[in-house]
Amino acid sequence: MRGNTSPITREALLMEANNIIRQHEDYLHGMIATEVDQKGEVLVFRGEFFLDPDGLPTAKTTAVFNMFKHLAHVLSEKYHLED
């Protein structure tokens, strides 16, 4: 099921994910992955979504969603969670 991916802890994976975020050309100040879960073979990242005071998405929300999607694509090919 896990294919040719390497096991990694949540903490190590979040560190690598946040390094990727900070180095990405679409990085926005405050963009950070704070949680990750394994859904089948896909790593699902979560964090601050920059919602407005009414809880509605802002322009930054789309950027964050796209970044987490990018992380899932790149890192799911390399890793699976150990725990």
N, CA, C and O atoms as a Maestro MAE file, in Angstrom:
{
 s_m_m2io_version
 :::
 2.0.0
}

f_m_ct {
 s_m_title
 :::
 protein
 m_atom[332] {
  # First column is atom index #
  i_m_mmod_type
  r_m_x_coord
  r_m_y_coord
  r_m_z_coord
  i_m_residue_number
  s_m_chain_name
  s_m_pdb_residue_name
  s_m_pdb_atom_name
  i_m_atomic_number
  :::
  1 25 0.816 -1.198 0.000 1 A "MET " " N  " 7
  2 3 0.000 0.000 0.000 1 A "MET " " CA " 6
  3 2 0.857 1.260 0.000 1 A "MET " " C  " 6
  4 15 0.525 2.229 -0.682 1 A "MET " " O  " 8
  5 25 1.930 1.262 0.736 2 A "ARG " " N  " 7
  6 3 2.749 2.464 0.877 2 A "ARG " " CA " 6
  7 2 3.740 2.653 -0.277 2 A "ARG " " C  " 6
  8 15 4.440 3.664 -0.328 2 A "ARG " " O  " 8
  9 25 3.802 1.706 -1.186 3 A "GLY " " N  " 7
  10 3 4.695 1.846 -2.333 3 A "GLY " " CA " 6
  11 2 6.143 1.982 -1.925 3 A "GLY " " C  " 6
  12 15 6.629 1.242 -1.070 3 A "GLY " " O  " 8
  13 25 6.815 2.907 -2.523 4 A "ASN " " N  " 7
  14 3 8.241 3.118 -2.255 4 A "ASN " " CA " 6
  15 2 8.477 4.356 -1.399 4 A "ASN " " C  " 6
  16 15 9.495 5.030 -1.556 4 A "ASN " " O  " 8
  17 25 7.550 4.662 -0.497 5 A "THR " " N  " 7
  18 3 7.719 5.836 0.353 5 A "THR " " CA " 6
  19 2 8.449 5.469 1.632 5 A "THR " " C  " 6
  20 15 8.446 4.315 2.061 5 A "THR " " O  " 8
  21 25 9.075 6.473 2.232 6 A "SER " " N  " 7
  22 3 9.827 6.277 3.477 6 A "SER " " CA " 6
  23 2 8.974 6.668 4.677 6 A "SER " " C  " 6
  24 15 8.177 7.602 4.590 6 A "SER " " O  " 8
  25 25 9.133 5.967 5.794 7 A "PRO " " N  " 7
  26 3 8.414 6.362 7.002 7 A "PRO " " CA " 6
  27 2 8.993 7.655 7.568 7 A "PRO " " C  " 6
  28 15 10.198 7.894 7.484 7 A "PRO " " O  " 8
  29 25 8.126 8.486 8.146 8 A "ILE " " N  " 7
  30 3 8.566 9.746 8.742 8 A "ILE " " CA " 6
  31 2 7.621 10.088 9.894 8 A "ILE " " C  " 6
  32 15 6.437 9.752 9.849 8 A "ILE " " O  " 8
  33 25 8.139 10.752 10.920 9 A "THR " " N  " 7
  34 3 7.292 11.189 12.029 9 A "THR " " CA " 6
  35 2 6.526 12.446 11.607 9 A "THR " " C  " 6
  36 15 6.930 13.162 10.691 9 A "THR " " O  " 8
  37 25 5.422 12.689 12.292 10 A "ARG " " N  " 7
  38 3 4.646 13.914 12.022 10 A "ARG " " CA " 6
  39 2 5.518 15.157 12.188 10 A "ARG " " C  " 6
  40 15 5.484 16.071 11.364 10 A "ARG " " O  " 8
  41 25 6.299 15.174 13.268 11 A "GLU " " N  " 7
  42 3 7.121 16.351 13.565 11 A "GLU " " CA " 6
  43 2 8.132 16.620 12.446 11 A "GLU " " C  " 6
  44 15 8.274 17.756 11.994 11 A "GLU " " O  " 8
  45 25 8.828 15.576 12.003 12 A "ALA " " N  " 7
  46 3 9.816 15.736 10.936 12 A "ALA " " CA " 6
  47 2 9.141 16.142 9.625 12 A "ALA " " C  " 6
  48 15 9.674 16.955 8.870 12 A "ALA " " O  " 8
  49 25 7.972 15.572 9.364 13 A "LEU " " N  " 7
  50 3 7.249 15.905 8.137 13 A "LEU " " CA " 6
  51 2 6.780 17.351 8.148 13 A "LEU " " C  " 6
  52 15 6.881 18.044 7.136 13 A "LEU " " O  " 8
  53 25 6.267 17.810 9.281 14 A "LEU " " N  " 7
  54 3 5.830 19.209 9.369 14 A "LEU " " CA " 6
  55 2 7.010 20.164 9.228 14 A "LEU " " C  " 6
  56 15 6.875 21.233 8.633 14 A "LEU " " O  " 8
  57 25 8.162 19.786 9.771 15 A "MET " " N  " 7
  58 3 9.356 20.632 9.598 15 A "MET " " CA " 6
  59 2 9.710 20.748 8.120 15 A "MET " " C  " 6
  60 15 9.964 21.848 7.630 15 A "MET " " O  " 8
  61 25 9.728 19.619 7.405 16 A "GLU " " N  " 7
  62 3 10.054 19.649 5.977 16 A "GLU " " CA " 6
  63 2 8.993 20.422 5.194 16 A "GLU " " C  " 6
  64 15 9.324 21.208 4.307 16 A "GLU " " O  " 8
  65 25 7.722 20.197 5.523 17 A "ALA " " N  " 7
  66 3 6.634 20.905 4.838 17 A "ALA " " CA " 6
  67 2 6.758 22.410 5.017 17 A "ALA " " C  " 6
  68 15 6.589 23.163 4.058 17 A "ALA " " O  " 8
  69 25 7.051 22.855 6.232 18 A "ASN " " N  " 7
  70 3 7.150 24.291 6.483 18 A "ASN " " CA " 6
  71 2 8.392 24.900 5.835 18 A "ASN " " C  " 6
  72 15 8.376 26.077 5.474 18 A "ASN " " O  " 8
  73 25 9.464 24.127 5.681 19 A "ASN " " N  " 7
  74 3 10.618 24.610 4.909 19 A "ASN " " CA " 6
  75 2 10.231 24.820 3.451 19 A "ASN " " C  " 6
  76 15 10.613 25.817 2.839 19 A "ASN " " O  " 8
  77 25 9.470 23.876 2.896 20 A "ILE " " N  " 7
  78 3 9.007 24.009 1.510 20 A "ILE " " CA " 6
  79 2 8.124 25.250 1.369 20 A "ILE " " C  " 6
  80 15 8.269 26.018 0.418 20 A "ILE " " O  " 8
  81 25 7.217 25.437 2.317 21 A "ILE " " N  " 7
  82 3 6.318 26.601 2.281 21 A "ILE " " CA " 6
  83 2 7.126 27.891 2.253 21 A "ILE " " C  " 6
  84 15 6.896 28.751 1.403 21 A "ILE " " O  " 8
  85 25 8.081 28.030 3.186 22 A "ARG " " N  " 7
  86 3 8.850 29.284 3.296 22 A "ARG " " CA " 6
  87 2 9.681 29.565 2.051 22 A "ARG " " C  " 6
  88 15 9.938 30.728 1.740 22 A "ARG " " O  " 8
  89 25 10.107 28.531 1.334 23 A "GLN " " N  " 7
  90 3 10.942 28.717 0.157 23 A "GLN " " CA " 6
  91 2 10.122 28.851 -1.129 23 A "GLN " " C  " 6
  92 15 10.678 29.152 -2.186 23 A "GLN " " O  " 8
  93 25 8.810 28.631 -1.047 24 A "HIS " " N  " 7
  94 3 7.957 28.639 -2.237 24 A "HIS " " CA " 6
  95 2 7.679 30.078 -2.682 24 A "HIS " " C  " 6
  96 15 7.546 30.977 -1.851 24 A "HIS " " O  " 8
  97 25 7.593 30.286 -3.994 25 A "GLU " " N  " 7
  98 3 7.362 31.641 -4.529 25 A "GLU " " CA " 6
  99 2 5.999 32.208 -4.130 25 A "GLU " " C  " 6
  100 15 5.816 33.425 -4.149 25 A "GLU " " O  " 8
  101 25 5.037 31.349 -3.766 26 A "ASP " " N  " 7
  102 3 3.708 31.819 -3.370 26 A "ASP " " CA " 6
  103 2 3.543 31.933 -1.852 26 A "ASP " " C  " 6
  104 15 2.423 32.056 -1.357 26 A "ASP " " O  " 8
  105 25 4.660 31.893 -1.113 27 A "TYR " " N  " 7
  106 3 4.626 32.009 0.345 27 A "TYR " " CA " 6
  107 2 3.996 33.326 0.767 27 A "TYR " " C  " 6
  108 15 4.304 34.379 0.208 27 A "TYR " " O  " 8
  109 25 3.112 33.261 1.756 28 A "LEU " " N  " 7
  110 3 2.534 34.453 2.377 28 A "LEU " " CA " 6
  111 2 2.908 34.435 3.851 28 A "LEU " " C  " 6
  112 15 2.935 33.373 4.473 28 A "LEU " " O  " 8
  113 25 3.197 35.608 4.415 29 A "HIS " " N  " 7
  114 3 3.545 35.703 5.835 29 A "HIS " " CA " 6
  115 2 2.451 35.049 6.684 29 A "HIS " " C  " 6
  116 15 1.268 35.349 6.524 29 A "HIS " " O  " 8
  117 25 2.852 34.169 7.571 30 A "GLY " " N  " 7
  118 3 1.920 33.490 8.463 30 A "GLY " " CA " 6
  119 2 1.440 32.154 7.952 30 A "GLY " " C  " 6
  120 15 0.741 31.432 8.663 30 A "GLY " " O  " 8
  121 25 1.805 31.808 6.717 31 A "MET " " N  " 7
  122 3 1.407 30.516 6.138 31 A "MET " " CA " 6
  123 2 2.227 29.421 6.801 31 A "MET " " C  " 6
  124 15 3.457 29.436 6.749 31 A "MET " " O  " 8
  125 25 1.536 28.467 7.426 32 A "ILE " " N  " 7
  126 3 2.233 27.394 8.138 32 A "ILE " " CA " 6
  127 2 1.341 26.147 8.197 32 A "ILE " " C  " 6
  128 15 0.127 26.241 8.375 32 A "ILE " " O  " 8
  129 25 1.965 24.995 8.045 33 A "ALA " " N  " 7
  130 3 1.268 23.730 8.235 33 A "ALA " " CA " 6
  131 2 1.433 23.334 9.700 33 A "ALA " " C  " 6
  132 15 2.556 23.243 10.198 33 A "ALA " " O  " 8
  133 25 0.323 23.100 10.385 34 A "THR " " N  " 7
  134 3 0.380 22.768 11.813 34 A "THR " " CA " 6
  135 2 -0.042 21.329 12.103 34 A "THR " " C  " 6
  136 15 0.229 20.807 13.185 34 A "THR " " O  " 8
  137 25 -0.708 20.686 11.133 35 A "GLU " " N  " 7
  138 3 -1.168 19.307 11.321 35 A "GLU " " CA " 6
  139 2 -1.019 18.546 10.015 35 A "GLU " " C  " 6
  140 15 -1.074 19.127 8.931 35 A "GLU " " O  " 8
  141 25 -0.829 17.235 10.133 36 A "VAL " " N  " 7
  142 3 -0.803 16.363 8.958 36 A "VAL " " CA " 6
  143 2 -1.405 15.020 9.341 36 A "VAL " " C  " 6
  144 15 -1.146 14.490 10.422 36 A "VAL " " O  " 8
  145 25 -2.211 14.479 8.437 37 A "ASP " " N  " 7
  146 3 -2.799 13.154 8.620 37 A "ASP " " CA " 6
  147 2 -2.568 12.343 7.358 37 A "ASP " " C  " 6
  148 15 -2.345 12.892 6.279 37 A "ASP " " O  " 8
  149 25 -2.625 11.037 7.509 38 A "GLN " " N  " 7
  150 3 -2.495 10.110 6.386 38 A "GLN " " CA " 6
  151 2 -3.894 9.651 6.004 38 A "GLN " " C  " 6
  152 15 -4.600 9.072 6.830 38 A "GLN " " O  " 8
  153 25 -4.302 9.897 4.772 39 A "LYS " " N  " 7
  154 3 -5.592 9.422 4.252 39 A "LYS " " CA " 6
  155 2 -5.278 8.498 3.086 39 A "LYS " " C  " 6
  156 15 -5.074 8.955 1.961 39 A "LYS " " O  " 8
  157 25 -5.239 7.201 3.354 40 A "GLY " " N  " 7
  158 3 -4.809 6.260 2.329 40 A "GLY " " CA " 6
  159 2 -3.342 6.511 2.022 40 A "GLY " " C  " 6
  160 15 -2.501 6.451 2.919 40 A "GLY " " O  " 8
  161 25 -3.030 6.790 0.773 41 A "GLU " " N  " 7
  162 3 -1.642 7.063 0.391 41 A "GLU " " CA " 6
  163 2 -1.339 8.558 0.311 41 A "GLU " " C  " 6
  164 15 -0.245 8.953 -0.092 41 A "GLU " " O  " 8
  165 25 -2.320 9.398 0.699 42 A "VAL " " N  " 7
  166 3 -2.165 10.846 0.586 42 A "VAL " " CA " 6
  167 2 -1.956 11.471 1.962 42 A "VAL " " C  " 6
  168 15 -2.660 11.146 2.918 42 A "VAL " " O  " 8
  169 25 -0.982 12.368 2.047 43 A "LEU " " N  " 7
  170 3 -0.756 13.160 3.257 43 A "LEU " " CA " 6
  171 2 -1.606 14.427 3.144 43 A "LEU " " C  " 6
  172 15 -1.532 15.143 2.146 43 A "LEU " " O  " 8
  173 25 -2.408 14.698 4.169 44 A "VAL " " N  " 7
  174 3 -3.309 15.845 4.163 44 A "VAL " " CA " 6
  175 2 -2.811 16.845 5.197 44 A "VAL " " C  " 6
  176 15 -2.726 16.536 6.385 44 A "VAL " " O  " 8
  177 25 -2.480 18.058 4.728 45 A "PHE " " N  " 7
  178 3 -1.937 19.107 5.594 45 A "PHE " " CA " 6
  179 2 -3.016 20.111 5.963 45 A "PHE " " C  " 6
  180 15 -3.917 20.398 5.175 45 A "PHE " " O  " 8
  181 25 -2.905 20.646 7.193 46 A "ARG " " N  " 7
  182 3 -3.826 21.674 7.672 46 A "ARG " " CA " 6
  183 2 -3.042 22.745 8.429 46 A "ARG " " C  " 6
  184 15 -1.926 22.518 8.897 46 A "ARG " " O  " 8
  185 25 -3.660 23.902 8.529 47 A "GLY " " N  " 7
  186 3 -3.068 25.013 9.258 47 A "GLY " " CA " 6
  187 2 -3.968 26.224 9.151 47 A "GLY " " C  " 6
  188 15 -5.164 26.091 8.894 47 A "GLY " " O  " 8
  189 25 -3.406 27.399 9.346 48 A "GLU " " N  " 7
  190 3 -4.145 28.666 9.282 48 A "GLU " " CA " 6
  191 2 -4.679 28.891 7.867 48 A "GLU " " C  " 6
  192 15 -3.943 28.780 6.886 48 A "GLU " " O  " 8
  193 25 -5.975 29.208 7.780 49 A "PHE " " N  " 7
  194 3 -6.584 29.429 6.465 49 A "PHE " " CA " 6
  195 2 -6.946 30.889 6.199 49 A "PHE " " C  " 6
  196 15 -7.555 31.183 5.171 49 A "PHE " " O  " 8
  197 25 -6.587 31.814 7.097 50 A "PHE " " N  " 7
  198 3 -6.805 33.251 6.864 50 A "PHE " " CA " 6
  199 2 -8.262 33.578 6.550 50 A "PHE " " C  " 6
  200 15 -8.552 34.249 5.559 50 A "PHE " " O  " 8
  201 25 -9.180 33.102 7.397 51 A "LEU " " N  " 7
  202 3 -10.588 33.431 7.212 51 A "LEU " " CA " 6
  203 2 -10.873 34.840 7.723 51 A "LEU " " C  " 6
  204 15 -10.163 35.347 8.591 51 A "LEU " " O  " 8
  205 25 -11.924 35.472 7.178 52 A "ASP " " N  " 7
  206 3 -12.285 36.816 7.635 52 A "ASP " " CA " 6
  207 2 -13.024 36.712 8.973 52 A "ASP " " C  " 6
  208 15 -13.274 35.605 9.449 52 A "ASP " " O  " 8
  209 25 -13.380 37.851 9.589 53 A "PRO " " N  " 7
  210 3 -14.031 37.801 10.912 53 A "PRO " " CA " 6
  211 2 -15.334 37.003 10.937 53 A "PRO " " C  " 6
  212 15 -15.749 36.528 11.994 53 A "PRO " " O  " 8
  213 25 -15.979 36.855 9.780 54 A "ASP " " N  " 7
  214 3 -17.214 36.072 9.710 54 A "ASP " " CA " 6
  215 2 -16.960 34.603 9.401 54 A "ASP " " C  " 6
  216 15 -17.906 33.834 9.231 54 A "ASP " " O  " 8
  217 25 -15.679 34.201 9.327 55 A "GLY " " N  " 7
  218 3 -15.337 32.819 9.049 55 A "GLY " " CA " 6
  219 2 -15.386 32.462 7.575 55 A "GLY " " C  " 6
  220 15 -15.409 31.286 7.215 55 A "GLY " " O  " 8
  221 25 -15.402 33.481 6.721 56 A "LEU " " N  " 7
  222 3 -15.455 33.248 5.282 56 A "LEU " " CA " 6
  223 2 -14.055 33.298 4.675 56 A "LEU " " C  " 6
  224 15 -13.170 33.966 5.210 56 A "LEU " " O  " 8
  225 25 -13.852 32.598 3.569 57 A "PRO " " N  " 7
  226 3 -12.534 32.599 2.912 57 A "PRO " " CA " 6
  227 2 -12.138 33.986 2.404 57 A "PRO " " C  " 6
  228 15 -12.984 34.799 2.032 57 A "PRO " " O  " 8
  229 25 -10.835 34.228 2.403 58 A "THR " " N  " 7
  230 3 -10.281 35.458 1.825 58 A "THR " " CA " 6
  231 2 -9.404 35.063 0.633 58 A "THR " " C  " 6
  232 15 -9.276 33.880 0.319 58 A "THR " " O  " 8
  233 25 -8.812 36.039 -0.016 59 A "ALA " " N  " 7
  234 3 -7.907 35.750 -1.135 59 A "ALA " " CA " 6
  235 2 -6.741 34.876 -0.665 59 A "ALA " " C  " 6
  236 15 -6.265 34.026 -1.418 59 A "ALA " " O  " 8
  237 25 -6.282 35.077 0.563 60 A "LYS " " N  " 7
  238 3 -5.177 34.281 1.101 60 A "LYS " " CA " 6
  239 2 -5.577 32.817 1.292 60 A "LYS " " C  " 6
  240 15 -4.732 31.924 1.223 60 A "LYS " " O  " 8
  241 25 -6.877 32.573 1.533 61 A "THR " " N  " 7
  242 3 -7.355 31.209 1.759 61 A "THR " " CA " 6
  243 2 -7.042 30.320 0.560 61 A "THR " " C  " 6
  244 15 -6.604 29.181 0.721 61 A "THR " " O  " 8
  245 25 -7.270 30.846 -0.643 62 A "THR " " N  " 7
  246 3 -6.991 30.082 -1.864 62 A "THR " " CA " 6
  247 2 -5.514 29.756 -1.967 62 A "THR " " C  " 6
  248 15 -5.151 28.642 -2.344 62 A "THR " " O  " 8
  249 25 -4.653 30.717 -1.635 63 A "ALA " " N  " 7
  250 3 -3.204 30.496 -1.689 63 A "ALA " " CA " 6
  251 2 -2.800 29.390 -0.715 63 A "ALA " " C  " 6
  252 15 -1.976 28.539 -1.053 63 A "ALA " " O  " 8
  253 25 -3.370 29.396 0.483 64 A "VAL " " N  " 7
  254 3 -3.052 28.378 1.489 64 A "VAL " " CA " 6
  255 2 -3.549 27.004 1.030 64 A "VAL " " C  " 6
  256 15 -2.829 26.012 1.140 64 A "VAL " " O  " 8
  257 25 -4.776 26.951 0.520 65 A "PHE " " N  " 7
  258 3 -5.317 25.687 0.022 65 A "PHE " " CA " 6
  259 2 -4.405 25.114 -1.074 65 A "PHE " " C  " 6
  260 15 -4.088 23.924 -1.070 65 A "PHE " " O  " 8
  261 25 -3.994 25.966 -1.997 66 A "ASN " " N  " 7
  262 3 -3.120 25.517 -3.085 66 A "ASN " " CA " 6
  263 2 -1.764 25.052 -2.559 66 A "ASN " " C  " 6
  264 15 -1.194 24.096 -3.085 66 A "ASN " " O  " 8
  265 25 -1.244 25.710 -1.534 67 A "MET " " N  " 7
  266 3 0.035 25.315 -0.949 67 A "MET " " CA " 6
  267 2 -0.087 23.940 -0.288 67 A "MET " " C  " 6
  268 15 0.784 23.089 -0.466 67 A "MET " " O  " 8
  269 25 -1.157 23.719 0.469 68 A "PHE " " N  " 7
  270 3 -1.346 22.430 1.131 68 A "PHE " " CA " 6
  271 2 -1.544 21.327 0.088 68 A "PHE " " C  " 6
  272 15 -1.096 20.198 0.287 68 A "PHE " " O  " 8
  273 25 -2.207 21.647 -1.012 69 A "LYS " " N  " 7
  274 3 -2.374 20.685 -2.104 69 A "LYS " " CA " 6
  275 2 -1.010 20.356 -2.723 69 A "LYS " " C  " 6
  276 15 -0.724 19.200 -3.036 69 A "LYS " " O  " 8
  277 25 -0.177 21.382 -2.894 70 A "HIS " " N  " 7
  278 3 1.184 21.183 -3.417 70 A "HIS " " CA " 6
  279 2 1.985 20.266 -2.485 70 A "HIS " " C  " 6
  280 15 2.652 19.338 -2.942 70 A "HIS " " O  " 8
  281 25 1.911 20.535 -1.177 71 A "LEU " " N  " 7
  282 3 2.620 19.702 -0.198 71 A "LEU " " CA " 6
  283 2 2.147 18.252 -0.272 71 A "LEU " " C  " 6
  284 15 2.961 17.330 -0.241 71 A "LEU " " O  " 8
  285 25 0.839 18.051 -0.370 72 A "ALA " " N  " 7
  286 3 0.297 16.694 -0.448 72 A "ALA " " CA " 6
  287 2 0.845 15.977 -1.674 72 A "ALA " " C  " 6
  288 15 1.221 14.807 -1.599 72 A "ALA " " O  " 8
  289 25 0.888 16.674 -2.795 73 A "HIS " " N  " 7
  290 3 1.372 16.065 -4.035 73 A "HIS " " CA " 6
  291 2 2.857 15.695 -3.918 73 A "HIS " " C  " 6
  292 15 3.243 14.564 -4.215 73 A "HIS " " O  " 8
  293 25 3.675 16.641 -3.489 74 A "VAL " " N  " 7
  294 3 5.125 16.435 -3.432 74 A "VAL " " CA " 6
  295 2 5.521 15.438 -2.347 74 A "VAL " " C  " 6
  296 15 6.312 14.529 -2.600 74 A "VAL " " O  " 8
  297 25 4.981 15.601 -1.148 75 A "LEU " " N  " 7
  298 3 5.448 14.800 -0.019 75 A "LEU " " CA " 6
  299 2 4.804 13.419 0.059 75 A "LEU " " C  " 6
  300 15 5.397 12.502 0.626 75 A "LEU " " O  " 8
  301 25 3.596 13.249 -0.499 76 A "SER " " N  " 7
  302 3 2.963 11.924 -0.497 76 A "SER " " CA " 6
  303 2 3.724 10.942 -1.378 76 A "SER " " C  " 6
  304 15 3.646 9.732 -1.168 76 A "SER " " O  " 8
  305 25 4.459 11.456 -2.364 77 A "GLU " " N  " 7
  306 3 5.271 10.594 -3.225 77 A "GLU " " CA " 6
  307 2 6.535 10.114 -2.520 77 A "GLU " " C  " 6
  308 15 7.142 9.125 -2.930 77 A "GLU " " O  " 8
  309 25 6.933 10.824 -1.449 78 A "LYS " " N  " 7
  310 3 8.186 10.511 -0.755 78 A "LYS " " CA " 6
  311 2 7.996 9.791 0.574 78 A "LYS " " C  " 6
  312 15 8.820 8.958 0.953 78 A "LYS " " O  " 8
  313 25 6.897 10.112 1.296 79 A "TYR " " N  " 7
  314 3 6.766 9.671 2.687 79 A "TYR " " CA " 6
  315 2 5.408 9.069 3.011 79 A "TYR " " C  " 6
  316 15 4.424 9.271 2.300 79 A "TYR " " O  " 8
  317 25 5.390 8.316 4.118 80 A "HIS " " N  " 7
  318 3 4.164 7.937 4.811 80 A "HIS " " CA " 6
  319 2 4.428 8.108 6.308 80 A "HIS " " C  " 6
  320 15 5.564 7.986 6.765 80 A "HIS " " O  " 8
  321 25 3.371 8.391 7.062 81 A "LEU " " N  " 7
  322 3 3.532 8.594 8.512 81 A "LEU " " CA " 6
  323 2 3.859 7.288 9.215 81 A "LEU " " C  " 6
  324 15 3.288 6.240 8.912 81 A "LEU " " O  " 8
  325 25 4.783 7.368 10.154 82 A "GLU " " N  " 7
  326 3 5.188 6.203 10.944 82 A "GLU " " CA " 6
  327 2 4.077 5.732 11.870 82 A "GLU " " C  " 6
  328 15 3.867 4.533 12.055 82 A "GLU " " O  " 8
  329 25 3.375 6.688 12.443 83 A "ASP " " N  " 7
  330 3 2.411 6.339 13.504 83 A "ASP " " CA " 6
  331 2 0.990 6.232 13.019 83 A "ASP " " C  " 6
  332 15 0.089 5.946 13.806 83 A "ASP " " O  " 8
  :::
 }
 m_bond[331] {
  # First column is bond index #
  i_m_from
  i_m_to
  i_m_order
  :::
  1 1 2 1
  2 2 3 1
  3 3 4 2
  4 3 5 1
  5 5 6 1
  6 6 7 1
  7 7 8 2
  8 7 9 1
  9 9 10 1
  10 10 11 1
  11 11 12 2
  12 11 13 1
  13 13 14 1
  14 14 15 1
  15 15 16 2
  16 15 17 1
  17 17 18 1
  18 18 19 1
  19 19 20 2
  20 19 21 1
  21 21 22 1
  22 22 23 1
  23 23 24 2
  24 23 25 1
  25 25 26 1
  26 26 27 1
  27 27 28 2
  28 27 29 1
  29 29 30 1
  30 30 31 1
  31 31 32 2
  32 31 33 1
  33 33 34 1
  34 34 35 1
  35 35 36 2
  36 35 37 1
  37 37 38 1
  38 38 39 1
  39 39 40 2
  40 39 41 1
  41 41 42 1
  42 42 43 1
  43 43 44 2
  44 43 45 1
  45 45 46 1
  46 46 47 1
  47 47 48 2
  48 47 49 1
  49 49 50 1
  50 50 51 1
  51 51 52 2
  52 51 53 1
  53 53 54 1
  54 54 55 1
  55 55 56 2
  56 55 57 1
  57 57 58 1
  58 58 59 1
  59 59 60 2
  60 59 61 1
  61 61 62 1
  62 62 63 1
  63 63 64 2
  64 63 65 1
  65 65 66 1
  66 66 67 1
  67 67 68 2
  68 67 69 1
  69 69 70 1
  70 70 71 1
  71 71 72 2
  72 71 73 1
  73 73 74 1
  74 74 75 1
  75 75 76 2
  76 75 77 1
  77 77 78 1
  78 78 79 1
  79 79 80 2
  80 79 81 1
  81 81 82 1
  82 82 83 1
  83 83 84 2
  84 83 85 1
  85 85 86 1
  86 86 87 1
  87 87 88 2
  88 87 89 1
  89 89 90 1
  90 90 91 1
  91 91 92 2
  92 91 93 1
  93 93 94 1
  94 94 95 1
  95 95 96 2
  96 95 97 1
  97 97 98 1
  98 98 99 1
  99 99 100 2
  100 99 101 1
  101 101 102 1
  102 102 103 1
  103 103 104 2
  104 103 105 1
  105 105 106 1
  106 106 107 1
  107 107 108 2
  108 107 109 1
  109 109 110 1
  110 110 111 1
  111 111 112 2
  112 111 113 1
  113 113 114 1
  114 114 115 1
  115 115 116 2
  116 115 117 1
  117 117 118 1
  118 118 119 1
  119 119 120 2
  120 119 121 1
  121 121 122 1
  122 122 123 1
  123 123 124 2
  124 123 125 1
  125 125 126 1
  126 126 127 1
  127 127 128 2
  128 127 129 1
  129 129 130 1
  130 130 131 1
  131 131 132 2
  132 131 133 1
  133 133 134 1
  134 134 135 1
  135 135 136 2
  136 135 137 1
  137 137 138 1
  138 138 139 1
  139 139 140 2
  140 139 141 1
  141 141 142 1
  142 142 143 1
  143 143 144 2
  144 143 145 1
  145 145 146 1
  146 146 147 1
  147 147 148 2
  148 147 149 1
  149 149 150 1
  150 150 151 1
  151 151 152 2
  152 151 153 1
  153 153 154 1
  154 154 155 1
  155 155 156 2
  156 155 157 1
  157 157 158 1
  158 158 159 1
  159 159 160 2
  160 159 161 1
  161 161 162 1
  162 162 163 1
  163 163 164 2
  164 163 165 1
  165 165 166 1
  166 166 167 1
  167 167 168 2
  168 167 169 1
  169 169 170 1
  170 170 171 1
  171 171 172 2
  172 171 173 1
  173 173 174 1
  174 174 175 1
  175 175 176 2
  176 175 177 1
  177 177 178 1
  178 178 179 1
  179 179 180 2
  180 179 181 1
  181 181 182 1
  182 182 183 1
  183 183 184 2
  184 183 185 1
  185 185 186 1
  186 186 187 1
  187 187 188 2
  188 187 189 1
  189 189 190 1
  190 190 191 1
  191 191 192 2
  192 191 193 1
  193 193 194 1
  194 194 195 1
  195 195 196 2
  196 195 197 1
  197 197 198 1
  198 198 199 1
  199 199 200 2
  200 199 201 1
  201 201 202 1
  202 202 203 1
  203 203 204 2
  204 203 205 1
  205 205 206 1
  206 206 207 1
  207 207 208 2
  208 207 209 1
  209 209 210 1
  210 210 211 1
  211 211 212 2
  212 211 213 1
  213 213 214 1
  214 214 215 1
  215 215 216 2
  216 215 217 1
  217 217 218 1
  218 218 219 1
  219 219 220 2
  220 219 221 1
  221 221 222 1
  222 222 223 1
  223 223 224 2
  224 223 225 1
  225 225 226 1
  226 226 227 1
  227 227 228 2
  228 227 229 1
  229 229 230 1
  230 230 231 1
  231 231 232 2
  232 231 233 1
  233 233 234 1
  234 234 235 1
  235 235 236 2
  236 235 237 1
  237 237 238 1
  238 238 239 1
  239 239 240 2
  240 239 241 1
  241 241 242 1
  242 242 243 1
  243 243 244 2
  244 243 245 1
  245 245 246 1
  246 246 247 1
  247 247 248 2
  248 247 249 1
  249 249 250 1
  250 250 251 1
  251 251 252 2
  252 251 253 1
  253 253 254 1
  254 254 255 1
  255 255 256 2
  256 255 257 1
  257 257 258 1
  258 258 259 1
  259 259 260 2
  260 259 261 1
  261 261 262 1
  262 262 263 1
  263 263 264 2
  264 263 265 1
  265 265 266 1
  266 266 267 1
  267 267 268 2
  268 267 269 1
  269 269 270 1
  270 270 271 1
  271 271 272 2
  272 271 273 1
  273 273 274 1
  274 274 275 1
  275 275 276 2
  276 275 277 1
  277 277 278 1
  278 278 279 1
  279 279 280 2
  280 279 281 1
  281 281 282 1
  282 282 283 1
  283 283 284 2
  284 283 285 1
  285 285 286 1
  286 286 287 1
  287 287 288 2
  288 287 289 1
  289 289 290 1
  290 290 291 1
  291 291 292 2
  292 291 293 1
  293 293 294 1
  294 294 295 1
  295 295 296 2
  296 295 297 1
  297 297 298 1
  298 298 299 1
  299 299 300 2
  300 299 301 1
  301 301 302 1
  302 302 303 1
  303 303 304 2
  304 303 305 1
  305 305 306 1
  306 306 307 1
  307 307 308 2
  308 307 309 1
  309 309 310 1
  310 310 311 1
  311 311 312 2
  312 311 313 1
  313 313 314 1
  314 314 315 1
  315 315 316 2
  316 315 317 1
  317 317 318 1
  318 318 319 1
  319 319 320 2
  320 319 321 1
  321 321 322 1
  322 322 323 1
  323 323 324 2
  324 323 325 1
  325 325 326 1
  326 326 327 1
  327 327 328 2
  328 327 329 1
  329 329 330 1
  330 330 331 1
  331 331 332 2
  :::
 }
}
